[in-house]
Amino acid sequence: MAAEDEGEEEAGFLDGVVTAIPRVEVVRVSGTICCAEYQLQVKRRRGDSWFVLRRYSDFLTLYERLPSDLHAPIPPKSWRSISFLSMTPEFLEERRVALEVALRRLAISAVQSDVVVQADLRAFLGFPPCGGAGRLAGVDSHVARYLIRLPVDLELSLPARAMAPVPLLPNLRVAMWMLLSGAAHKASIAEDREQYAALVSVTDEADWCRRGGSAKDYSLAARALETIRSDVNRTNVSSSAERERMRRVLRAFALKEPRTAYCQGMNSVALFLLRTAGGREDVAFWLLVSLATDVIRGHWEQLSHIATAGAGTVTIRMLLGERTPDLLEHLDRNLPPEVLLCDFMLSLGCRSLPPTTLWRCFDLIFSEGGDALVYIAFAVLHLAEGNLVVVQGAPATSEALANCTASMQDADRLIEIARSEMARGVDHSGSGTASADDRPPPFGVSAPFSRHRPP
Amino acid sequence: MVRVVDQMSASCMAGCSYSSSGDRVYTLKFVLVGSRGVGKTRLASLFHRKKSGCPSAAVGMQFGTRTLRYSDSLSVRAQIWDTAGTFAFKSVKDAFFGGTVGVMLVYDISKRSTFDDLARWLSLVRENSHKSVALILVGNKSDMSTTQREVSMVEGMRFARKHGMDFVETSALRGLHVEEACRQLIMSVARYLPQDKCVWSKKKVRSSHD
């Protein structure tokens, strides 16, 4: 379905799009105000609409990336916003109006902009799957889809050479991933100081600044380095050389993308990419960069941010509610899907699925874009449903899922479900607002004794 | 402290079942919180009596259960929720703290920052769980030499007393005092559970709980 829409949609996805910011809400953590979230409403010409939550700092980040000739200034950063105490309703309302005006202007002036700007805006406005990350690399998505479905034995050369650094890419699959995710493109145009080898050789802050990096970026990355070190030491690897490789890739990534820097689960992903790439660190590095900045852009930041529910988990809840309400109800009684899938979402399945299945899942993610992850997670739950509904209690539920995923060798089935669900899509209209009020109460509180009564 | 039982009864009772001899078995939920790398996962796995090498970092949540006998007629099935230290997501906070009767706050005595984080963790707990939830403060890694120690025992005690918690220093590496810490927490809750053998409702309860 997505394939047919694409032609007209991708050319000018902003055509006829109406944006608004109907609400702004203050987010409290432990009673203190932590930030304010603006609710963006996006309406498309074809009639569907959805909501996304964005913070003021998200606007700033977007504007940093946009070319300066797009004239739609946003309200400046105020000294008042430094102190959260001053987030008064009047202040927020004023800013909301200003942001709304800016956003409308931006949507109009960006219609004719280039691919990169459009990709940024797409992600910012929370558009549904952009029809393959391959587009970012300039690969025609139809070609990409055709290639990825070719019945080539993609694992041909992998196992034997898995660990040794080899001069050639170990298999066609990795080449495809590089191409589809835009990693190849990125690697080919990276400036000298952004090359993998250069990033690895950075010794300290002074060195980093001498090469033209900013001190602020380094301090952001440095905060993550400690975490990376401890997490790398706690990852199961086959050799100390592999551990060292993984550490270098993650460290280089933190320096390259200091805003994301590191999030738990990324270590497993890096290890998986390294192994798939036959130990080629630079390949794993660029794949990780493309993954985090384009394919599943914002995924890790959202999951690790204290105040936002990951967008993916909201979609999974909607999917479950729509397709298998019984399972959702059962999970809410025992262990809500957000919690159950937390590990899976953070590590993109790398900690739970067997590698052969994982390859296929990444094929899908790289060819169809980040939303595929949500549908894969849904497919996993769907396949595990039989085992999940027979157990009670949180520990048993989590264990049942772990057992199921570990033995999920039938990748065809998994991918087929994910694909078909993706083709059906999810009804975005208005349901993005499924707020905390609509959600069933959490485990324990909502489970009165009598609900366990057998029929 | 009697109110503990009154107010928590909803969640406690939901977890009450009966063994074949009519003893009460309560399923109670405990959570481990603390900054990353303080040894929560290792503490938990020691308590579940899993054979542990070096556990890999917890991502999301991990669970374990173990049954302890409290008195002749009462057992407690302790369900321990172990979470990743970086983990405080809005979407799962409710699920994590809902129905919790006891919290183990863990810090690393060789890392000052983990002790400084305690106030934040404590407020997170206070905010999200019942106000009479049982708390214990655990200073982990007591096997570290005195030169590596950054938080003194007195400081730990003072913090615990100030916030009305029990306090214990453990070494998950050597398995020192881990059992005691867990038992102390569990028993401090179990004290308030109804002790009597339950005869009157045995049948009824069973049929509705199967």
mmCIF file of N, CA, C and O in Angstrom, chain A residues 26-68:
data_model
loop_
_atom_site.group_PDB
_atom_site.id
_atom_site.type_symbol
_atom_site.label_atom_id
_atom_site.label_comp_id
_atom_site.label_asym_id
_atom_site.label_seq_id
_atom_site.Cartn_x
_atom_site.Cartn_y
_atom_site.Cartn_z
ATOM 1 N N VAL A 26 2.824 20.879 30.947
ATOM 2 C CA VAL A 26 4.037 20.845 31.756
ATOM 3 C C VAL A 26 4.252 19.420 32.261
ATOM 4 O O VAL A 26 3.312 18.770 32.700
ATOM 5 N N VAL A 27 5.483 18.935 32.114
ATOM 6 C CA VAL A 27 5.786 17.584 32.566
ATOM 7 C C VAL A 27 6.481 17.668 33.915
ATOM 8 O O VAL A 27 7.456 18.393 34.081
ATOM 9 N N ARG A 28 5.956 16.945 34.869
ATOM 10 C CA ARG A 28 6.567 16.956 36.190
ATOM 11 C C ARG A 28 7.254 15.649 36.465
ATOM 12 O O ARG A 28 6.721 14.595 36.166
ATOM 13 N N VAL A 29 8.415 15.723 37.027
ATOM 14 C CA VAL A 29 9.091 14.514 37.486
ATOM 15 C C VAL A 29 9.343 14.703 38.962
ATOM 16 O O VAL A 29 9.938 15.702 39.366
ATOM 17 N N SER A 30 8.864 13.771 39.743
ATOM 18 C CA SER A 30 9.000 13.848 41.189
ATOM 19 C C SER A 30 8.490 15.188 41.713
ATOM 20 O O SER A 30 9.099 15.829 42.556
ATOM 21 N N GLY A 31 7.382 15.657 41.152
ATOM 22 C CA GLY A 31 6.768 16.862 41.692
ATOM 23 C C GLY A 31 7.336 18.155 41.154
ATOM 24 O O GLY A 31 6.678 19.177 41.168
ATOM 25 N N THR A 32 8.565 18.112 40.650
ATOM 26 C CA THR A 32 9.121 19.349 40.138
ATOM 27 C C THR A 32 8.941 19.408 38.632
ATOM 28 O O THR A 32 8.973 18.391 37.943
ATOM 29 N N ILE A 33 8.781 20.611 38.135
ATOM 30 C CA ILE A 33 8.574 20.789 36.701
ATOM 31 C C ILE A 33 9.866 20.456 35.969
ATOM 32 O O ILE A 33 10.933 20.938 36.344
ATOM 33 N N CYS A 34 9.758 19.613 34.967
ATOM 34 C CA CYS A 34 10.976 19.192 34.291
ATOM 35 C C CYS A 34 11.060 19.807 32.906
ATOM 36 O O CYS A 34 12.097 20.256 32.476
ATOM 37 N N CYS A 35 9.965 19.859 32.214
ATOM 38 C CA CYS A 35 9.972 20.483 30.910
ATOM 39 C C CYS A 35 8.532 20.694 30.472
ATOM 40 O O CYS A 35 7.608 20.275 31.146
ATOM 41 N N ALA A 36 8.384 21.357 29.341
ATOM 42 C CA ALA A 36 7.046 21.546 28.804
ATOM 43 C C ALA A 36 6.972 20.837 27.464
ATOM 44 O O ALA A 36 7.923 20.869 26.690
ATOM 45 N N GLU A 37 5.865 20.159 27.222
ATOM 46 C CA GLU A 37 5.708 19.466 25.950
ATOM 47 C C GLU A 37 4.587 20.102 25.145
ATOM 48 O O GLU A 37 3.485 20.289 25.657
ATOM 49 N N TYR A 38 4.909 20.424 23.889
ATOM 50 C CA TYR A 38 3.912 20.997 23.012
ATOM 51 C C TYR A 38 3.297 19.890 22.176
ATOM 52 O O TYR A 38 4.001 19.027 21.673
ATOM 53 N N GLN A 39 1.986 19.955 22.064
ATOM 54 C CA GLN A 39 1.317 18.921 21.285
ATOM 55 C C GLN A 39 1.105 19.438 19.867
ATOM 56 O O GLN A 39 0.336 20.368 19.655
ATOM 57 N N LEU A 40 1.820 18.842 18.932
ATOM 58 C CA LEU A 40 1.695 19.267 17.540
ATOM 59 C C LEU A 40 0.630 18.426 16.859
ATOM 60 O O LEU A 40 0.658 17.200 16.974
ATOM 61 N N GLN A 41 -0.252 19.091 16.171
ATOM 62 C CA GLN A 41 -1.231 18.343 15.393
ATOM 63 C C GLN A 41 -0.885 18.492 13.918
ATOM 64 O O GLN A 41 -0.618 19.600 13.450
ATOM 65 N N VAL A 42 -0.842 17.370 13.231
ATOM 66 C CA VAL A 42 -0.526 17.400 11.805
ATOM 67 C C VAL A 42 -1.694 16.805 11.036
ATOM 68 O O VAL A 42 -2.134 15.699 11.335
ATOM 69 N N LYS A 43 -2.207 17.575 10.082
ATOM 70 C CA LYS A 43 -3.326 17.075 9.268
ATOM 71 C C LYS A 43 -2.885 17.006 7.825
ATOM 72 O O LYS A 43 -2.321 17.960 7.295
ATOM 73 N N ARG A 44 -3.151 15.872 7.187
ATOM 74 C CA ARG A 44 -2.782 15.760 5.782
ATOM 75 C C ARG A 44 -3.979 16.014 4.897
ATOM 76 O O ARG A 44 -5.122 15.892 5.323
ATOM 77 N N ARG A 45 -3.695 16.282 3.645
ATOM 78 C CA ARG A 45 -4.776 16.595 2.731
ATOM 79 C C ARG A 45 -5.728 15.409 2.581
ATOM 80 O O ARG A 45 -6.926 15.564 2.471
ATOM 81 N N ARG A 46 -5.131 14.218 2.611
ATOM 82 C CA ARG A 46 -5.988 13.050 2.402
ATOM 83 C C ARG A 46 -6.901 12.782 3.605
ATOM 84 O O ARG A 46 -7.678 11.843 3.611
ATOM 85 N N GLY A 47 -6.783 13.580 4.641
ATOM 86 C CA GLY A 47 -7.781 13.525 5.705
ATOM 87 C C GLY A 47 -7.320 12.949 7.022
ATOM 88 O O GLY A 47 -7.992 13.111 8.029
ATOM 89 N N ASP A 48 -6.179 12.254 7.018
ATOM 90 C CA ASP A 48 -5.756 11.690 8.301
ATOM 91 C C ASP A 48 -4.971 12.727 9.100
ATOM 92 O O ASP A 48 -4.446 13.700 8.555
ATOM 93 N N SER A 49 -4.909 12.505 10.387
ATOM 94 C CA SER A 49 -4.178 13.450 11.233
ATOM 95 C C SER A 49 -3.634 12.720 12.451
ATOM 96 O O SER A 49 -4.069 11.617 12.773
ATOM 97 N N TRP A 50 -2.651 13.313 13.062
ATOM 98 C CA TRP A 50 -2.071 12.699 14.270
ATOM 99 C C TRP A 50 -1.430 13.767 15.140
ATOM 100 O O TRP A 50 -1.326 14.930 14.747
ATOM 101 N N PHE A 51 -1.005 13.341 16.327
ATOM 102 C CA PHE A 51 -0.348 14.261 17.251
ATOM 103 C C PHE A 51 1.067 13.790 17.550
ATOM 104 O O PHE A 51 1.321 12.598 17.627
ATOM 105 N N VAL A 52 1.959 14.708 17.729
ATOM 106 C CA VAL A 52 3.291 14.362 18.254
ATOM 107 C C VAL A 52 3.630 15.344 19.365
ATOM 108 O O VAL A 52 3.186 16.491 19.356
ATOM 109 N N LEU A 53 4.402 14.864 20.330
ATOM 110 C CA LEU A 53 4.832 15.727 21.427
ATOM 111 C C LEU A 53 6.240 16.221 21.149
ATOM 112 O O LEU A 53 7.127 15.441 20.842
ATOM 113 N N ARG A 54 6.439 17.513 21.231
ATOM 114 C CA ARG A 54 7.770 18.071 21.019
ATOM 115 C C ARG A 54 8.058 19.100 22.085
ATOM 116 O O ARG A 54 7.160 19.813 22.520
ATOM 117 N N ARG A 55 9.333 19.176 22.479
ATOM 118 C CA ARG A 55 9.725 20.189 23.446
ATOM 119 C C ARG A 55 10.344 21.368 22.725
ATOM 120 O O ARG A 55 10.691 21.274 21.551
ATOM 121 N N TYR A 56 10.482 22.464 23.446
ATOM 122 C CA TYR A 56 11.077 23.654 22.824
ATOM 123 C C TYR A 56 12.467 23.324 22.298
ATOM 124 O O TYR A 56 12.857 23.743 21.214
ATOM 125 N N SER A 57 13.204 22.527 23.074
ATOM 126 C CA SER A 57 14.567 22.193 22.651
ATOM 127 C C SER A 57 14.560 21.372 21.362
ATOM 128 O O SER A 57 15.515 21.432 20.586
ATOM 129 N N ASP A 58 13.487 20.627 21.112
ATOM 130 C CA ASP A 58 13.384 19.889 19.848
ATOM 131 C C ASP A 58 13.294 20.868 18.677
ATOM 132 O O ASP A 58 13.868 20.641 17.618
ATOM 133 N N PHE A 59 12.535 21.956 18.905
ATOM 134 C CA PHE A 59 12.443 22.980 17.879
ATOM 135 C C PHE A 59 13.829 23.554 17.599
ATOM 136 O O PHE A 59 14.228 23.737 16.461
ATOM 137 N N LEU A 60 14.544 23.835 18.695
ATOM 138 C CA LEU A 60 15.887 24.409 18.536
ATOM 139 C C LEU A 60 16.772 23.473 17.725
ATOM 140 O O LEU A 60 17.467 23.895 16.800
ATOM 141 N N THR A 61 16.727 22.188 18.066
ATOM 142 C CA THR A 61 17.547 21.212 17.356
ATOM 143 C C THR A 61 17.192 21.188 15.880
ATOM 144 O O THR A 61 18.065 21.147 15.016
ATOM 145 N N LEU A 62 15.903 21.233 15.601
ATOM 146 C CA LEU A 62 15.456 21.207 14.205
ATOM 147 C C LEU A 62 15.988 22.433 13.480
ATOM 148 O O LEU A 62 16.528 22.332 12.375
ATOM 149 N N TYR A 63 15.872 23.581 14.125
ATOM 150 C CA TYR A 63 16.290 24.819 13.478
ATOM 151 C C TYR A 63 17.790 24.851 13.223
ATOM 152 O O TYR A 63 18.241 25.446 12.257
ATOM 153 N N GLU A 64 18.544 24.229 14.131
ATOM 154 C CA GLU A 64 19.982 24.177 13.911
ATOM 155 C C GLU A 64 20.306 23.445 12.616
ATOM 156 O O GLU A 64 21.269 23.747 11.935
ATOM 157 N N ARG A 65 19.494 22.463 12.296
ATOM 158 C CA ARG A 65 19.776 21.641 11.128
ATOM 159 C C ARG A 65 19.250 22.255 9.838
ATOM 160 O O ARG A 65 19.667 21.856 8.762
ATOM 161 N N LEU A 66 18.324 23.164 9.972
ATOM 162 C CA LEU A 66 17.714 23.725 8.773
ATOM 163 C C LEU A 66 18.591 24.821 8.179
ATOM 164 O O LEU A 66 19.287 25.519 8.905
ATOM 165 N N PRO A 67 18.543 25.001 6.868
ATOM 166 C CA PRO A 67 19.290 26.116 6.263
ATOM 167 C C PRO A 67 18.662 27.430 6.709
ATOM 168 O O PRO A 67 17.474 27.502 6.993
ATOM 169 N N SER A 68 19.477 28.487 6.762
ATOM 170 C CA SER A 68 19.003 29.727 7.366
ATOM 171 C C SER A 68 18.062 30.515 6.456
ATOM 172 O O SER A 68 17.417 31.454 6.891
#
